[in-house]
mmCIF file of C-alpha atoms and ligand atoms in Angstrom:
data_model
loop_
_atom_site.group_PDB
_atom_site.id
_atom_site.type_symbol
_atom_site.label_atom_id
_atom_site.label_comp_id
_atom_site.label_asym_id
_atom_site.label_seq_id
_atom_site.Cartn_x
_atom_site.Cartn_y
_atom_site.Cartn_z
ATOM 1 C CA MET A 122 44.953 90.464 -4.431
ATOM 2 C CA ASN A 123 48.589 92.615 -5.426
ATOM 3 C CA PRO A 124 48.895 92.077 -8.789
ATOM 4 C CA LYS A 125 52.727 92.571 -10.540
ATOM 5 C CA ILE A 126 54.646 94.442 -12.410
ATOM 6 C CA ARG A 127 55.011 91.879 -16.078
ATOM 7 C CA HIS A 128 55.753 94.320 -18.840
ATOM 8 C CA SER A 129 57.688 97.096 -17.102
ATOM 9 C CA LEU A 130 56.002 100.867 -18.616
ATOM 10 C CA PHE A 131 60.005 102.413 -17.264
ATOM 11 C CA PHE A 132 61.698 99.942 -19.464
ATOM 12 C CA ARG A 133 59.264 100.389 -22.484
ATOM 13 C CA PHE A 134 59.492 103.601 -22.730
ATOM 14 C CA PHE A 135 63.230 104.503 -21.910
ATOM 15 C CA LEU A 136 64.512 101.789 -25.067
ATOM 16 C CA THR A 137 61.554 103.570 -27.422
ATOM 17 C CA LEU A 138 63.667 106.690 -26.499
ATOM 18 C CA LEU A 139 66.335 105.424 -26.755
ATOM 19 C CA ALA A 140 66.279 103.450 -30.465
ATOM 20 C CA LEU A 141 64.496 106.900 -31.485
ATOM 21 C CA GLY A 142 68.246 109.290 -30.475
ATOM 22 C CA ILE A 143 70.195 106.171 -31.554
ATOM 23 C CA PHE A 144 68.849 105.156 -35.350
ATOM 24 C CA PRO A 145 68.772 108.020 -36.481
ATOM 25 C CA MET A 146 73.205 107.525 -36.826
ATOM 26 C CA GLY A 147 72.976 104.048 -37.530
ATOM 27 C CA ILE A 148 71.450 105.217 -40.341
ATOM 28 C CA ALA A 149 73.907 107.902 -40.925
ATOM 29 C CA SER A 150 76.791 105.616 -40.804
ATOM 30 C CA LEU A 151 74.393 103.697 -43.537
ATOM 31 C CA PHE A 152 75.127 107.284 -45.637
ATOM 32 C CA PHE A 153 79.044 106.941 -45.191
ATOM 33 C CA VAL A 154 79.132 103.582 -46.153
ATOM 34 C CA ALA A 155 76.938 103.881 -48.831
ATOM 35 C CA THR A 156 78.254 106.943 -50.108
ATOM 36 C CA TYR A 157 80.700 108.507 -49.328
ATOM 37 C CA GLN A 158 83.163 106.454 -49.161
ATOM 38 C CA SER A 159 83.469 105.263 -52.215
ATOM 39 C CA ARG A 160 83.603 109.057 -53.036
ATOM 40 C CA ILE A 161 86.596 109.810 -51.504
ATOM 41 C CA ARG A 162 88.460 106.724 -52.828
ATOM 42 C CA ALA A 163 87.852 107.595 -55.845
ATOM 43 C CA VAL A 164 89.452 111.539 -55.986
ATOM 44 C CA LEU A 165 91.408 111.321 -53.022
ATOM 45 C CA ALA A 166 94.548 108.871 -53.403
ATOM 46 C CA PRO A 167 94.954 105.856 -51.923
ATOM 47 C CA ARG A 168 96.430 106.502 -48.396
ATOM 48 C CA ASP A 169 94.927 110.037 -47.754
ATOM 49 C CA ALA A 170 91.545 108.352 -48.965
ATOM 50 C CA THR A 171 92.333 105.865 -45.960
ATOM 51 C CA ALA A 172 93.310 108.252 -43.356
ATOM 52 C CA LEU A 173 90.513 110.033 -43.938
ATOM 53 C CA ILE A 174 87.814 107.461 -43.935
ATOM 54 C CA GLU A 175 90.040 106.319 -40.371
ATOM 55 C CA THR A 176 89.167 110.102 -39.233
ATOM 56 C CA ILE A 177 85.844 110.197 -40.256
ATOM 57 C CA SER A 178 85.289 106.615 -38.797
ATOM 58 C CA ILE A 179 86.906 107.495 -35.283
ATOM 59 C CA GLN A 180 84.523 110.823 -35.347
ATOM 60 C CA PHE A 181 81.082 108.969 -36.325
ATOM 61 C CA ILE A 182 82.517 106.330 -33.543
ATOM 62 C CA LEU A 183 83.240 109.126 -30.159
ATOM 63 C CA ILE A 184 79.593 111.324 -31.655
ATOM 64 C CA PHE A 185 78.396 108.187 -31.477
ATOM 65 C CA LEU A 186 79.108 107.163 -27.946
ATOM 66 C CA PHE A 187 78.365 111.065 -27.008
ATOM 67 C CA VAL A 188 74.186 110.300 -28.280
ATOM 68 C CA PHE A 189 73.840 107.106 -27.072
ATOM 69 C CA ILE A 190 75.099 108.912 -23.520
ATOM 70 C CA ILE A 191 73.478 111.837 -23.822
ATOM 71 C CA ALA A 192 70.696 109.292 -25.746
ATOM 72 C CA SER A 193 70.208 107.389 -22.330
ATOM 73 C CA PHE A 194 69.895 109.426 -19.927
ATOM 74 C CA ALA A 195 66.825 111.779 -21.551
ATOM 75 C CA ALA A 196 65.601 108.398 -22.600
ATOM 76 C CA ILE A 197 65.489 108.500 -18.160
ATOM 77 C CA MET A 198 64.626 111.588 -17.303
ATOM 78 C CA VAL A 199 61.320 111.725 -19.466
ATOM 79 C CA THR A 200 60.712 107.779 -18.602
ATOM 80 C CA ARG A 201 61.024 108.822 -14.840
ATOM 81 C CA TYR A 202 59.337 112.136 -15.767
ATOM 82 C CA ILE A 203 55.939 109.791 -16.586
ATOM 83 C CA THR A 204 56.164 107.013 -14.447
ATOM 84 C CA ARG A 205 56.799 108.450 -11.289
ATOM 85 C CA PRO A 206 53.725 110.168 -10.765
ATOM 86 C CA LEU A 207 52.304 106.385 -11.870
ATOM 87 C CA SER A 208 54.011 105.220 -8.557
ATOM 88 C CA VAL A 209 52.601 107.236 -6.576
ATOM 89 C CA LEU A 210 49.165 107.727 -7.683
ATOM 90 C CA THR A 211 48.924 104.043 -8.045
ATOM 91 C CA GLU A 212 50.327 103.391 -4.092
ATOM 92 C CA ALA A 213 47.916 106.118 -3.482
ATOM 93 C CA VAL A 214 44.908 103.680 -4.509
ATOM 94 C CA LYS A 215 46.660 101.173 -3.228
ATOM 95 C CA ARG A 216 45.467 103.166 0.227
ATOM 96 C CA ILE A 217 42.255 104.112 -0.289
ATOM 97 C CA GLY A 218 41.993 100.425 -1.229
ATOM 98 C CA ALA A 219 42.719 99.329 1.936
ATOM 99 C CA GLY A 220 39.868 101.861 3.997
ATOM 100 C CA ASN A 221 42.800 104.705 4.236
ATOM 101 C CA PHE A 222 41.534 107.465 2.747
ATOM 102 C CA LYS A 223 44.012 109.812 4.582
ATOM 103 C CA VAL A 224 45.929 110.227 1.368
ATOM 104 C CA HIS A 225 47.637 113.067 -0.064
ATOM 105 C CA ILE A 226 49.484 114.082 -3.063
ATOM 106 C CA THR A 227 51.184 117.447 -3.601
ATOM 107 C CA VAL A 228 50.868 118.411 -6.814
ATOM 108 C CA SER A 229 53.538 121.042 -8.491
ATOM 109 C CA ARG A 230 53.134 119.707 -12.034
ATOM 110 C CA LYS A 231 50.605 122.186 -14.089
ATOM 111 C CA ASP A 232 50.222 119.628 -17.195
ATOM 112 C CA GLU A 233 47.889 116.320 -17.080
ATOM 113 C CA VAL A 234 48.903 114.410 -14.926
ATOM 114 C CA GLY A 235 49.098 117.711 -11.791
ATOM 115 C CA VAL A 236 44.767 117.973 -12.855
ATOM 116 C CA LEU A 237 44.931 114.622 -12.301
ATOM 117 C CA GLY A 238 46.441 114.482 -8.704
ATOM 118 C CA THR A 239 44.264 117.697 -8.135
ATOM 119 C CA PHE A 240 41.272 115.572 -8.757
ATOM 120 C CA PHE A 241 42.819 112.422 -6.907
ATOM 121 C CA ASN A 242 43.377 114.821 -4.034
ATOM 122 C CA GLU A 243 39.526 116.099 -3.894
ATOM 123 C CA MET A 244 37.934 112.477 -4.430
ATOM 124 C CA ALA A 245 40.039 111.578 -1.808
ATOM 125 C CA GLU A 246 38.781 113.829 0.229
ATOM 126 C CA ARG A 247 34.943 113.707 -0.269
ATOM 127 C CA ILE A 248 35.322 109.809 0.366
ATOM 128 C CA GLN A 249 37.113 110.707 3.442
ATOM 129 C CA GLU A 250 34.411 112.841 4.630
ATOM 130 C CA ALA A 251 31.322 110.703 3.629
ATOM 131 C CA LYS A 252 33.755 108.128 5.675
ATOM 132 C CA ASP A 253 33.293 110.357 8.389
ATOM 133 C CA ARG A 254 29.384 111.344 8.392
ATOM 134 C CA GLN A 255 29.140 108.118 8.270
ATOM 135 C CA GLU A 256 31.394 106.864 11.509
ATOM 136 C CA GLU A 257 29.188 109.600 13.478
ATOM 137 C CA ILE A 258 25.928 108.317 12.359
ATOM 138 C CA SER A 259 27.100 104.944 12.954
ATOM 139 C CA LYS A 260 28.262 106.234 16.414
ATOM 140 C CA LEU A 261 24.657 107.892 17.180
ATOM 141 C CA LYS A 262 22.524 105.493 16.393
ATOM 142 C CA SER A 263 24.191 102.705 18.338
ATOM 143 C CA GLU A 264 24.552 105.102 21.209
ATOM 144 C CA PHE A 265 20.800 105.463 20.472
ATOM 145 C CA ILE A 266 20.346 102.088 20.625
ATOM 146 C CA SER A 267 22.135 102.064 23.725
ATOM 147 C CA ILE A 268 20.163 104.094 25.921
ATOM 148 C CA ALA A 269 16.475 103.555 24.718
ATOM 149 C CA ALA A 270 17.886 99.252 25.465
ATOM 150 C CA HIS A 271 19.208 100.538 28.441
ATOM 151 C CA GLN A 272 15.675 102.706 29.242
ATOM 152 C CA LEU A 273 13.671 99.160 28.534
ATOM 153 C CA ARG A 274 15.739 96.931 30.788
ATOM 154 C CA THR A 275 14.037 98.080 34.075
ATOM 155 C CA PRO A 276 10.689 98.362 33.260
ATOM 156 C CA LEU A 277 11.445 95.039 31.526
ATOM 157 C CA SER A 278 12.486 93.590 34.831
ATOM 158 C CA ILE A 279 9.955 94.855 36.319
ATOM 159 C CA GLN A 280 7.118 92.761 34.628
ATOM 160 C CA LYS A 281 8.537 89.839 34.560
ATOM 161 C CA TRP A 282 8.402 90.210 38.622
ATOM 162 C CA VAL A 283 5.086 90.797 38.567
ATOM 163 C CA TYR A 284 4.388 87.793 36.663
ATOM 164 C CA GLN A 285 6.113 85.857 38.250
ATOM 165 C CA GLY A 286 4.216 87.210 41.800
ATOM 166 C CA ILE A 287 0.984 86.293 39.760
ATOM 167 C CA LYS A 288 1.982 83.098 39.120
ATOM 168 C CA ASP A 289 2.815 82.073 42.355
ATOM 169 C CA GLY A 290 0.069 83.407 43.687
ATOM 170 C CA ASP A 291 1.788 86.105 45.720
ATOM 171 C CA PHE A 292 -0.422 88.711 45.019
ATOM 172 C CA GLY A 293 -3.957 86.362 45.836
ATOM 173 C CA LYS A 294 -5.465 83.050 44.085
ATOM 174 C CA ILE A 295 -5.781 83.551 40.147
ATOM 175 C CA THR A 296 -7.910 81.868 37.654
ATOM 176 C CA LYS A 297 -7.100 78.863 34.981
ATOM 177 C CA ASN A 298 -7.650 81.752 32.213
ATOM 178 C CA GLN A 299 -5.927 83.805 34.537
ATOM 179 C CA ARG A 300 -2.894 82.002 34.653
ATOM 180 C CA GLU A 301 -3.385 81.480 30.783
ATOM 181 C CA ALA A 302 -3.086 85.524 30.125
ATOM 182 C CA VAL A 303 -0.180 85.700 32.426
ATOM 183 C CA GLU A 304 2.122 83.137 30.695
ATOM 184 C CA LYS A 305 1.541 84.540 27.574
ATOM 185 C CA GLY A 306 2.633 87.991 28.646
ATOM 186 C CA THR A 307 5.670 86.220 30.589
ATOM 187 C CA ILE A 308 6.387 85.137 26.896
ATOM 188 C CA ALA A 309 6.470 88.217 25.506
ATOM 189 C CA ASN A 310 8.235 89.540 27.836
ATOM 190 C CA GLU A 311 11.171 87.059 27.685
ATOM 191 C CA SER A 312 11.465 88.217 24.471
ATOM 192 C CA MET A 313 10.850 91.952 25.029
ATOM 193 C CA ILE A 314 13.708 90.864 27.383
ATOM 194 C CA ARG A 315 16.416 89.263 24.944
ATOM 195 C CA LEU A 316 15.774 91.345 22.348
ATOM 196 C CA VAL A 317 17.036 94.233 24.150
ATOM 197 C CA HIS A 318 20.187 92.196 25.446
ATOM 198 C CA ASN A 319 20.236 91.377 21.687
ATOM 199 C CA LEU A 320 20.465 94.905 20.704
ATOM 200 C CA LEU A 321 23.172 96.119 24.036
ATOM 201 C CA ASP A 322 25.184 93.594 22.595
ATOM 202 C CA ALA A 323 24.944 94.373 19.029
ATOM 203 C CA ALA A 324 25.999 98.358 19.808
ATOM 204 C CA ARG A 325 28.545 97.186 22.332
ATOM 205 C CA ILE A 326 30.311 95.173 19.528
ATOM 206 C CA GLU A 327 29.477 98.065 16.969
ATOM 207 C CA GLU A 328 31.477 100.717 19.675
ATOM 208 C CA GLY A 329 34.521 97.905 20.196
ATOM 209 C CA LYS A 330 33.248 97.940 24.234
ATOM 210 C CA PHE A 331 32.066 94.236 24.068
ATOM 211 C CA GLY A 332 34.856 93.550 26.825
ATOM 212 C CA TYR A 333 36.508 90.047 27.048
ATOM 213 C CA LYS A 334 37.451 88.065 29.849
ATOM 214 C CA PHE A 335 39.698 84.529 29.463
ATOM 215 C CA GLU A 336 40.195 81.753 31.322
ATOM 216 C CA GLU A 337 40.535 78.099 30.851
ATOM 217 C CA ILE A 338 37.513 76.277 30.860
ATOM 218 C CA ASP A 339 36.809 72.628 29.893
ATOM 219 C CA ILE A 340 34.888 72.456 26.850
ATOM 220 C CA ILE A 341 33.313 69.321 28.023
ATOM 221 C CA ILE A 342 31.638 70.629 30.986
ATOM 222 C CA PHE A 343 30.577 74.074 29.332
ATOM 223 C CA THR A 344 28.862 72.467 26.379
ATOM 224 C CA LYS A 345 27.275 69.612 28.253
ATOM 225 C CA LYS A 346 25.880 72.638 30.671
ATOM 226 C CA ILE A 347 24.692 74.648 27.933
ATOM 227 C CA VAL A 348 23.159 71.442 26.380
ATOM 228 C CA ASP A 349 21.142 70.192 29.237
ATOM 229 C CA GLU A 350 20.131 74.334 29.782
ATOM 230 C CA LYS A 351 18.333 73.837 26.138
ATOM 231 C CA MET A 352 16.760 70.669 26.787
ATOM 232 C CA ILE A 353 13.536 72.358 28.462
ATOM 233 C CA LEU A 354 13.001 74.252 25.418
ATOM 234 C CA ALA A 355 14.040 70.779 23.023
ATOM 235 C CA LYS A 356 11.398 69.084 25.538
ATOM 236 C CA ALA A 357 8.670 71.763 24.993
ATOM 237 C CA LYS A 358 8.959 71.397 21.443
ATOM 238 C CA ASN A 359 9.517 67.914 21.233
ATOM 239 C CA ILE A 360 12.227 68.066 19.830
ATOM 240 C CA THR A 361 15.275 65.033 20.520
ATOM 241 C CA LEU A 362 18.603 66.990 21.621
ATOM 242 C CA THR A 363 21.522 64.864 21.792
ATOM 243 C CA LEU A 364 25.251 65.366 22.748
ATOM 244 C CA GLY A 365 27.436 63.099 20.678
ATOM 245 C CA LYS A 366 29.778 60.545 22.769
ATOM 246 C CA VAL A 367 32.730 63.052 24.050
ATOM 247 C CA SER A 368 36.392 62.042 25.104
ATOM 248 C CA ASP A 369 36.301 61.213 29.062
ATOM 249 C CA ASP A 370 39.502 63.298 29.442
ATOM 250 C CA PRO A 371 38.953 67.681 29.843
ATOM 251 C CA ILE A 372 39.662 69.541 26.739
ATOM 252 C CA ILE A 373 41.196 73.071 28.087
ATOM 253 C CA LEU A 374 40.990 75.552 25.875
ATOM 254 C CA ASN A 375 41.325 79.178 26.793
ATOM 255 C CA ALA A 376 38.223 81.205 26.094
ATOM 256 C CA ASP A 377 35.489 83.671 27.895
ATOM 257 C CA PRO A 378 33.004 81.192 28.974
ATOM 258 C CA ASP A 379 30.605 84.369 29.298
ATOM 259 C CA ARG A 380 30.453 85.056 25.533
ATOM 260 C CA LEU A 381 31.534 81.673 24.962
ATOM 261 C CA SER A 382 27.833 80.307 26.706
ATOM 262 C CA ILE A 383 25.810 83.406 24.137
ATOM 263 C CA ALA A 384 27.196 81.742 20.911
ATOM 264 C CA ILE A 385 27.317 78.214 20.988
ATOM 265 C CA GLY A 386 23.266 79.007 23.248
ATOM 266 C CA ASN A 387 22.011 81.016 19.964
ATOM 267 C CA ILE A 388 22.866 78.301 17.783
ATOM 268 C CA THR A 389 22.102 75.624 19.900
ATOM 269 C CA GLU A 390 18.646 77.353 20.212
ATOM 270 C CA ASN A 391 18.075 78.273 16.544
ATOM 271 C CA ALA A 392 18.777 74.637 15.591
ATOM 272 C CA ILE A 393 15.783 74.359 17.780
ATOM 273 C CA ARG A 394 13.622 76.518 17.288
ATOM 274 C CA TYR A 395 13.905 75.939 13.297
ATOM 275 C CA THR A 396 12.796 72.530 13.201
ATOM 276 C CA ALA A 397 9.727 71.562 13.765
ATOM 277 C CA ALA A 398 8.568 69.225 16.141
ATOM 278 C CA GLY A 399 9.626 65.802 15.959
ATOM 279 C CA GLY A 400 13.004 66.397 15.020
ATOM 280 C CA THR A 401 16.456 65.809 16.125
ATOM 281 C CA VAL A 402 19.574 68.090 16.863
ATOM 282 C CA SER A 403 22.981 66.776 17.703
ATOM 283 C CA VAL A 404 25.919 68.532 19.238
ATOM 284 C CA ARG A 405 29.197 66.789 18.207
ATOM 285 C CA LEU A 406 32.105 67.882 20.003
ATOM 286 C CA GLU A 407 35.736 67.232 18.598
ATOM 287 C CA ALA A 408 39.170 68.186 18.756
ATOM 288 C CA ASP A 409 42.768 67.845 18.261
ATOM 289 C CA SER A 410 46.189 69.260 19.227
ATOM 290 C CA VAL A 411 45.478 72.657 18.109
ATOM 291 C CA SER A 412 41.665 72.878 18.229
ATOM 292 C CA VAL A 413 38.369 72.367 18.911
ATOM 293 C CA VAL A 414 34.946 71.404 16.327
ATOM 294 C CA LEU A 415 31.795 72.289 16.937
ATOM 295 C CA LYS A 416 29.054 70.892 14.857
ATOM 296 C CA ILE A 417 25.738 71.500 15.553
ATOM 297 C CA SER A 418 22.997 69.773 13.405
ATOM 298 C CA ASP A 419 19.509 69.875 12.649
ATOM 299 C CA THR A 420 17.116 67.817 10.466
ATOM 300 C CA GLY A 421 14.576 71.151 10.611
ATOM 301 C CA ILE A 422 13.857 73.764 7.252
ATOM 302 C CA GLY A 423 17.454 74.484 6.449
ATOM 303 C CA ILE A 424 17.852 78.012 5.197
ATOM 304 C CA SER A 425 17.437 79.052 1.305
ATOM 305 C CA LYS A 426 20.533 79.540 -1.242
ATOM 306 C CA GLU A 427 19.153 83.157 -1.484
ATOM 307 C CA ASP A 428 19.465 84.245 2.414
ATOM 308 C CA GLN A 429 22.267 81.908 2.896
ATOM 309 C CA PRO A 430 25.367 84.862 1.698
ATOM 310 C CA ARG A 431 23.451 86.737 4.594
ATOM 311 C CA MET A 432 22.975 84.930 7.781
ATOM 312 C CA PHE A 433 25.049 86.922 9.417
ATOM 313 C CA THR A 434 23.996 89.920 8.294
ATOM 314 C CA ARG A 435 22.297 92.314 11.357
ATOM 315 C CA PHE A 436 18.959 92.605 11.751
ATOM 316 C CA TYR A 437 18.318 89.514 8.999
ATOM 317 C CA ARG A 438 16.027 86.830 9.350
ATOM 318 C CA GLY A 439 15.160 83.982 6.396
ATOM 319 C CA SER A 440 12.711 84.675 4.557
ATOM 320 C CA ASN A 441 11.161 80.885 5.133
ATOM 321 C CA VAL A 442 11.043 81.563 9.382
ATOM 322 C CA MET A 443 8.725 84.198 9.188
ATOM 323 C CA HIS A 444 5.732 81.920 9.394
ATOM 324 C CA MET A 445 7.472 79.012 11.605
ATOM 325 C CA GLU A 446 9.048 81.554 14.455
ATOM 326 C CA THR A 447 7.848 84.997 14.413
ATOM 327 C CA GLU A 448 10.092 85.481 17.425
ATOM 328 C CA GLY A 449 13.247 87.306 16.602
ATOM 329 C CA THR A 450 15.592 89.790 16.391
ATOM 330 C CA GLY A 451 17.925 88.735 13.626
ATOM 331 C CA LEU A 452 21.039 89.601 15.590
ATOM 332 C CA GLY A 453 22.263 85.796 17.127
ATOM 333 C CA LEU A 454 24.323 84.835 14.402
ATOM 334 C CA PHE A 455 25.429 88.437 14.400
ATOM 335 C CA ILE A 456 26.665 88.218 17.908
ATOM 336 C CA THR A 457 27.443 84.949 16.934
ATOM 337 C CA LYS A 458 29.949 85.416 14.566
ATOM 338 C CA ASN A 459 31.981 88.677 16.029
ATOM 339 C CA ILE A 460 32.029 86.489 19.725
ATOM 340 C CA ILE A 461 33.672 83.126 17.292
ATOM 341 C CA THR A 462 36.327 85.549 15.442
ATOM 342 C CA ALA A 463 37.282 87.810 18.826
ATOM 343 C CA HIS A 464 38.576 83.754 20.323
ATOM 344 C CA GLY A 465 40.220 83.437 16.655
ATOM 345 C CA GLY A 466 37.599 81.222 15.862
ATOM 346 C CA GLU A 467 36.172 80.564 12.608
ATOM 347 C CA ILE A 468 32.218 79.955 12.035
ATOM 348 C CA SER A 469 30.396 78.109 8.888
ATOM 349 C CA PHE A 470 27.466 76.628 8.039
ATOM 350 C CA HIS A 471 26.043 74.142 5.457
ATOM 351 C CA SER A 472 22.055 73.826 4.854
ATOM 352 C CA GLU A 473 19.503 72.325 2.230
ATOM 353 C CA GLU A 474 16.159 73.710 2.475
ATOM 354 C CA GLY A 475 13.455 71.460 3.868
ATOM 355 C CA LYS A 476 16.645 69.351 4.899
ATOM 356 C CA GLY A 477 18.411 69.911 7.820
ATOM 357 C CA THR A 478 21.447 72.695 8.966
ATOM 358 C CA THR A 479 24.844 71.794 10.601
ATOM 359 C CA PHE A 480 26.583 74.616 11.698
ATOM 360 C CA LEU A 481 30.393 73.967 12.590
ATOM 361 C CA ILE A 482 32.635 76.546 15.065
ATOM 362 C CA ARG A 483 36.132 76.060 15.172
ATOM 363 C CA ILE A 484 38.098 77.682 18.159
ATOM 364 C CA PRO A 485 41.946 76.957 18.282
ATOM 365 C CA ARG A 486 42.673 75.831 21.750
ATOM 366 C CA ALA A 487 45.386 78.133 22.549
ATOM 367 C CA SER A 488 43.134 81.159 21.582
ATOM 368 C CA THR A 489 43.982 85.260 22.752
ATOM 369 C CA LEU A 490 41.838 87.600 22.077
ATOM 370 C CA LYS A 491 41.508 88.839 18.880
ATOM 371 C CA SER A 492 40.779 92.385 18.223
ATOM 372 C CA PRO A 493 39.185 93.454 14.569
ATOM 373 C CA VAL A 494 41.734 94.368 11.466
ATOM 374 C CA ASN A 495 41.657 98.232 11.272
ATOM 375 C CA PRO A 496 42.870 99.679 7.674
ATOM 376 C CA PRO A 497 46.224 100.780 7.641
ATOM 377 C CA THR A 498 45.242 104.660 9.433
ATOM 378 C CA GLU A 499 49.154 106.993 9.129
ATOM 379 C CA PRO A 500 48.395 109.322 6.673
ATOM 380 C CA PHE A 501 50.194 109.137 2.565
ATOM 381 C CA VAL A 502 51.792 112.204 1.926
ATOM 382 C CA ALA A 503 53.483 111.752 -1.234
ATOM 383 C CA ALA A 504 54.308 114.256 -4.639
ATOM 384 C CA LEU A 505 54.004 113.875 -7.971
HETATM 385 P P1 ATP B 110 17.399 85.775 17.220
HETATM 386 O O1 ATP B 110 18.856 86.824 17.249
HETATM 387 O O2 ATP B 110 16.756 86.895 18.447
HETATM 388 O O3 ATP B 110 18.262 85.083 17.650
HETATM 389 P P2 ATP B 110 16.763 85.069 14.893
HETATM 390 O O4 ATP B 110 17.145 83.557 15.463
HETATM 391 O O5 ATP B 110 15.944 84.915 13.241
HETATM 392 O O6 ATP B 110 16.437 85.845 16.016
HETATM 393 P P3 ATP B 110 19.783 84.901 13.907
HETATM 394 O O7 ATP B 110 19.522 83.785 15.383
HETATM 395 O O8 ATP B 110 20.911 85.863 13.474
HETATM 396 O O9 ATP B 110 18.571 85.904 14.369
HETATM 397 O O10 ATP B 110 19.573 83.811 12.596
HETATM 398 C C1 ATP B 110 19.101 84.586 11.516
HETATM 399 C C2 ATP B 110 18.915 83.636 10.625
HETATM 400 O O11 ATP B 110 19.071 82.273 10.356
HETATM 401 C C3 ATP B 110 17.078 83.179 11.616
HETATM 402 O O12 ATP B 110 16.286 84.532 11.233
HETATM 403 C C4 ATP B 110 16.961 81.777 10.402
HETATM 404 O O13 ATP B 110 16.490 82.863 9.122
HETATM 405 C C5 ATP B 110 18.428 81.530 10.172
HETATM 406 N N1 ATP B 110 18.881 80.351 10.718
HETATM 407 C C6 ATP B 110 19.801 80.500 11.682
HETATM 408 N N2 ATP B 110 20.499 79.040 12.517
HETATM 409 C C7 ATP B 110 19.181 78.475 11.712
HETATM 410 C C8 ATP B 110 18.821 76.833 11.328
HETATM 411 N N3 ATP B 110 19.788 76.401 12.873
HETATM 412 N N4 ATP B 110 17.812 76.639 10.252
HETATM 413 C C9 ATP B 110 17.470 77.159 9.666
HETATM 414 N N5 ATP B 110 17.352 78.354 9.506
HETATM 415 C C10 ATP B 110 18.344 79.187 10.743
HETATM 416 MG MG1 MG B 111 18.925 83.195 16.808
#
């Protein structure tokens, strides 16, 4: 928000002070006209009286002009003295509002405005300190998550390899019960691997180390591949997954295929996971000359009105999914939104609880990597 000044304090002060300076002169002139002029004419000869009144009038006009100039000058000085610190403080507050706390006001005045300036500097310093502390904690937290997740990767891969070996009979024949137990172990292992990947991706996003490699892709072939991959999950859950009619000509998009595949995969997988057996998930792809739009709709459990505003927040999971899908990190949408934003695109959804959800992803066809918008950081130093 950038409110405009409509009734300038400067002009109000200026006009008031000017009026205060000129007003007494006007009263004096009136007094003169009303009282002394008739007396002068009564005691002096007409010619002398006229000459004297003329001289006095000229003197009055000169004094009036003099007072006008002095009053204007004084009014400008006083007004500037009062309103200038307000302008400086307004600019400083604007910087703080934009997230730049490196603000310092040089205070040389010892009056109320000087005290306000001193308190203002203290406040800016405290906010900057709190921000630095928070950034440090956040960095440590991301580093800790990164290290812990990295450490978990190797044992989880070994576990996966062992389970696969047992299922393939590499360690001898297994019974039906043993196979069932190993299947359960595999599911748990896959969910842990997913968690570790998500944690690593989220930590990289926060550290600004989530790299992108843009190249030209045909979004039709790309989407078909993702839908094919998710078909196994859909079939296992008895859900009809369809890809709507797409154009015969390729639709070329500049994107990072690995990252975009995570994003679209997440949304498609969510649609399948949060839809009960027998439901449908449809993926539609539309394109115009400027952008590509992906609509992923499901007939699932939907997202409640209360949950909707927080869906893209890290670790947030809807209140209605806990009993339906116990597995889930709540990181998928956070990562997805970051990927789409980095492609210069937008992601939104509309949902009705109990009826279904539609996610909309729009990506510009000529998209290039968009860095997150950082607040201006150059320090602001000004005197009151
Ligand atoms: P994971 O990080 O493993 O994907 P998750 O699916 O719980 O776990 P997100 O993908 O970030 O995490 O989704 C967050 C929440 O959004 C979900 O827990 C669910 O409550 C809600 N949600 C997302 N997509 C849908 C959908 N299509 N229908 C209903 N709820 C959804
Ligand atoms: Mg998910």
